[in-house]
Amino acid sequence: MKKALALIFCLIGWFALIGQYYLAIENKTTSILETNFRFFTYFTILTNIIVSIYLTIVAFKKDNNENSGILTAITVYITIVGFIYQIILRGTWQPTGFQRIIDELLHSVMPVLMIIFWYLFENKTALKYIQIPKWMIFPVFYLIIILIRGNFSGFYPYPFVDMTKLGFTKVLTNSLWITIFFIGLSMLYIRIGKALKR
């Protein structure tokens, strides 16, 4: 069952990513190179790539008895994608047609599927609060990269980290709140995991 679900979920993930890439190229307003750079600076895209790669590995790997907390970390990342989109970003645009389908797959469907997968298959006995700093490496590194690149290119993938419009202090404050949310969500998953394993 685990491999079958992983295969189905990863196919949905790859379909959404390929669809979004097609739309990005089809509707590009900059050079191909810049369009590609921008595509891979979205946390949504990078996280869905990580999710799809993880699920693909699970679907085809012989030994799936990992207990490193990687599934929980990835689930936290994609949950954040879902939350931030639904709460902050959904009202900023109204996609239609194929773009709306892809948008919902990336921001709504994949987070729900990964939460289900986590609930069913995570080795919850291995979850520890001490793992959270390690889980934070990816989002913190991501934030640093997009701020550095944005400083040179003028492009920021999300309005709440747009240094040119908000200024350093506001972006720092927004980043701090997101970090707090990340830590709190990670602790919640661990707490739920500890409760479920009983």
GROMACS .gro file of C-alpha atoms in nm:
model
  198
    1MET     CA    1   0.000   0.000   0.000
    2LYS     CA    2   0.281   0.240   0.086
    3LYS     CA    3   0.455   0.199  -0.249
    4ALA     CA    4   0.129   0.221  -0.440
    5LEU     CA    5   0.024   0.544  -0.270
    6ALA     CA    6   0.374   0.689  -0.310
    7LEU     CA    7   0.360   0.615  -0.682
    8ILE     CA    8   0.017   0.772  -0.727
    9PHE     CA    9   0.109   1.079  -0.520
   10CYS     CA   10   0.444   1.131  -0.695
   11LEU     CA   11   0.276   1.112  -1.037
   12ILE     CA   12   0.035   1.384  -0.929
   13GLY     CA   13   0.329   1.590  -0.801
   14TRP     CA   14   0.535   1.554  -1.119
   15PHE     CA   15   0.230   1.632  -1.334
   16ALA     CA   16   0.173   1.955  -1.141
   17LEU     CA   17   0.539   2.057  -1.160
   18ILE     CA   18   0.571   1.984  -1.531
   19GLY     CA   19   0.243   2.166  -1.592
   20GLN     CA   20   0.361   2.470  -1.399
   21TYR     CA   21   0.692   2.474  -1.584
   22TYR     CA   22   0.510   2.458  -1.917
   23LEU     CA   23   0.291   2.753  -1.814
   24ALA     CA   24   0.592   2.951  -1.693
   25ILE     CA   25   0.766   2.909  -2.029
   26GLU     CA   26   0.447   2.966  -2.226
   27ASN     CA   27   0.369   3.292  -2.042
   28LYS     CA   28   0.725   3.417  -1.990
   29THR     CA   29   0.787   3.791  -1.979
   30THR     CA   30   1.165   3.766  -1.948
   31SER     CA   31   1.442   3.564  -2.114
   32ILE     CA   32   1.439   3.185  -2.096
   33LEU     CA   33   1.733   3.193  -1.855
   34GLU     CA   34   1.568   3.443  -1.621
   35THR     CA   35   1.237   3.257  -1.643
   36ASN     CA   36   1.411   2.939  -1.531
   37PHE     CA   37   1.588   3.120  -1.248
   38ARG     CA   38   1.258   3.264  -1.128
   39PHE     CA   39   1.078   2.931  -1.158
   40PHE     CA   40   1.325   2.766  -0.921
   41THR     CA   41   1.318   3.051  -0.668
   42TYR     CA   42   0.965   2.969  -0.554
   43PHE     CA   43   0.947   2.778  -0.228
   44THR     CA   44   0.634   2.610  -0.362
   45ILE     CA   45   0.821   2.469  -0.661
   46LEU     CA   46   1.130   2.359  -0.467
   47THR     CA   47   0.920   2.196  -0.195
   48ASN     CA   48   0.700   2.013  -0.444
   49ILE     CA   49   1.017   1.890  -0.619
   50ILE     CA   50   1.147   1.759  -0.285
   51VAL     CA   51   0.810   1.595  -0.214
   52SER     CA   52   0.795   1.433  -0.559
   53ILE     CA   53   1.153   1.307  -0.541
   54TYR     CA   54   1.092   1.162  -0.194
   55LEU     CA   55   0.773   0.986  -0.303
   56THR     CA   56   0.943   0.854  -0.617
   57ILE     CA   57   1.225   0.706  -0.407
   58VAL     CA   58   0.974   0.546  -0.170
   59ALA     CA   59   0.778   0.403  -0.463
   60PHE     CA   60   1.080   0.235  -0.620
   61LYS     CA   61   1.321   0.170  -0.332
   62LYS     CA   62   1.332  -0.183  -0.194
   63ASP     CA   63   1.398  -0.092   0.170
   64ASN     CA   64   1.165   0.177   0.303
   65ASN     CA   65   1.247   0.150   0.673
   66GLU     CA   66   1.390   0.500   0.720
   67ASN     CA   67   1.356   0.662   1.060
   68SER     CA   68   1.541   0.989   1.019
   69GLY     CA   69   1.239   1.220   1.040
   70ILE     CA   70   1.283   1.322   0.675
   71LEU     CA   71   0.917   1.252   0.600
   72THR     CA   72   0.809   1.482   0.883
   73ALA     CA   73   1.043   1.759   0.769
   74ILE     CA   74   0.911   1.738   0.413
   75THR     CA   75   0.554   1.732   0.539
   76VAL     CA   76   0.622   2.045   0.744
   77TYR     CA   77   0.761   2.220   0.434
   78ILE     CA   78   0.462   2.135   0.216
   79THR     CA   79   0.217   2.218   0.496
   80ILE     CA   80   0.374   2.563   0.516
   81VAL     CA   81   0.329   2.597   0.138
   82GLY     CA   82  -0.040   2.520   0.181
   83PHE     CA   83  -0.096   2.746   0.481
   84ILE     CA   84   0.083   3.050   0.342
   85TYR     CA   85  -0.095   3.019   0.010
   86GLN     CA   86  -0.441   2.981   0.161
   87ILE     CA   87  -0.393   3.256   0.420
   88ILE     CA   88  -0.173   3.514   0.245
   89LEU     CA   89  -0.145   3.451  -0.128
   90ARG     CA   90  -0.476   3.309  -0.252
   91GLY     CA   91  -0.641   3.649  -0.271
   92THR     CA   92  -0.356   3.807  -0.466
   93TRP     CA   93  -0.454   3.645  -0.797
   94GLN     CA   94  -0.734   3.447  -0.960
   95PRO     CA   95  -0.595   3.181  -1.196
   96THR     CA   96  -0.829   3.021  -1.448
   97GLY     CA   97  -0.835   2.712  -1.667
   98PHE     CA   98  -0.532   2.485  -1.663
   99GLN     CA   99  -0.340   2.730  -1.442
  100ARG     CA  100  -0.605   2.698  -1.171
  101ILE     CA  101  -0.584   2.317  -1.181
  102ILE     CA  102  -0.206   2.326  -1.147
  103ASP     CA  103  -0.228   2.592  -0.878
  104GLU     CA  104  -0.463   2.382  -0.667
  105LEU     CA  105  -0.251   2.070  -0.714
  106LEU     CA  106   0.066   2.245  -0.595
  107HIS     CA  107  -0.083   2.444  -0.308
  108SER     CA  108  -0.380   2.241  -0.186
  109VAL     CA  109  -0.380   1.881  -0.309
  110MET     CA  110  -0.014   1.794  -0.252
  111PRO     CA  111  -0.009   1.929   0.107
  112VAL     CA  112  -0.316   1.720   0.191
  113LEU     CA  113  -0.173   1.409   0.025
  114MET     CA  114   0.154   1.443   0.216
  115ILE     CA  115  -0.026   1.489   0.547
  116ILE     CA  116  -0.216   1.167   0.475
  117PHE     CA  117   0.107   0.990   0.378
  118TRP     CA  118   0.277   1.117   0.696
  119TYR     CA  119  -0.013   0.997   0.911
  120LEU     CA  120  -0.007   0.651   0.757
  121PHE     CA  121   0.362   0.581   0.722
  122GLU     CA  122   0.590   0.803   0.932
  123ASN     CA  123   0.794   0.615   1.193
  124LYS     CA  124   0.666   0.835   1.474
  125THR     CA  125   0.876   0.667   1.742
  126ALA     CA  126   1.186   0.826   1.584
  127LEU     CA  127   1.059   1.186   1.605
  128LYS     CA  128   1.252   1.415   1.840
  129TYR     CA  129   1.240   1.790   1.905
  130ILE     CA  130   1.617   1.803   1.863
  131GLN     CA  131   1.566   1.731   1.491
  132ILE     CA  132   1.398   2.067   1.428
  133PRO     CA  133   1.719   2.275   1.381
  134LYS     CA  134   1.828   2.029   1.110
  135TRP     CA  135   1.489   2.062   0.940
  136MET     CA  136   1.532   2.440   0.937
  137ILE     CA  137   1.847   2.433   0.722
  138PHE     CA  138   1.657   2.420   0.392
  139PRO     CA  139   1.409   2.708   0.454
  140VAL     CA  140   1.675   2.932   0.614
  141PHE     CA  141   1.918   2.868   0.327
  142TYR     CA  142   1.634   2.931   0.081
  143LEU     CA  143   1.551   3.265   0.242
  144ILE     CA  144   1.913   3.381   0.233
  145ILE     CA  145   1.946   3.287  -0.136
  146ILE     CA  146   1.628   3.463  -0.254
  147LEU     CA  147   1.716   3.779  -0.060
  148ILE     CA  148   2.067   3.787  -0.204
  149ARG     CA  149   1.944   3.721  -0.556
  150GLY     CA  150   1.659   3.969  -0.517
  151ASN     CA  151   1.906   4.237  -0.415
  152PHE     CA  152   2.082   4.198  -0.752
  153SER     CA  153   1.792   4.107  -0.982
  154GLY     CA  154   1.508   4.305  -0.823
  155PHE     CA  155   1.287   3.994  -0.831
  156TYR     CA  156   1.140   3.853  -0.511
  157PRO     CA  157   0.916   3.545  -0.548
  158TYR     CA  158   0.677   3.649  -0.269
  159PRO     CA  159   0.541   3.992  -0.169
  160PHE     CA  160   0.617   3.944   0.201
  161VAL     CA  161   0.993   3.920   0.129
  162ASP     CA  162   1.005   4.204  -0.127
  163MET     CA  163   1.287   4.415   0.011
  164THR     CA  164   1.237   4.696  -0.244
  165LYS     CA  165   0.876   4.755  -0.136
  166LEU     CA  166   0.883   4.660   0.231
  167GLY     CA  167   1.235   4.743   0.342
  168PHE     CA  168   1.479   4.538   0.544
  169THR     CA  169   1.305   4.568   0.882
  170LYS     CA  170   0.963   4.456   0.758
  171VAL     CA  171   1.108   4.163   0.561
  172LEU     CA  172   1.311   4.060   0.865
  173THR     CA  173   0.998   4.075   1.080
  174ASN     CA  174   0.798   3.870   0.829
  175SER     CA  175   1.081   3.616   0.809
  176LEU     CA  176   1.091   3.590   1.187
  177TRP     CA  177   0.718   3.520   1.206
  178ILE     CA  178   0.746   3.253   0.937
  179THR     CA  179   1.039   3.096   1.127
  180ILE     CA  180   0.834   3.091   1.446
  181PHE     CA  181   0.547   2.935   1.255
  182PHE     CA  182   0.783   2.674   1.111
  183ILE     CA  183   0.918   2.582   1.454
  184GLY     CA  184   0.568   2.572   1.603
  185LEU     CA  185   0.437   2.353   1.321
  186SER     CA  186   0.734   2.118   1.353
  187MET     CA  187   0.672   2.084   1.726
  188LEU     CA  188   0.303   2.019   1.657
  189TYR     CA  189   0.382   1.736   1.416
  190ILE     CA  190   0.622   1.581   1.666
  191ARG     CA  191   0.367   1.619   1.945
  192ILE     CA  192   0.093   1.461   1.733
  193GLY     CA  193   0.335   1.186   1.631
  194LYS     CA  194   0.414   1.109   1.996
  195ALA     CA  195   0.043   1.100   2.078
  196LEU     CA  196  -0.036   0.870   1.783
  197LYS     CA  197   0.240   0.621   1.861
  198ARG     CA  198   0.074   0.555   2.195
   0.00000   0.00000   0.00000
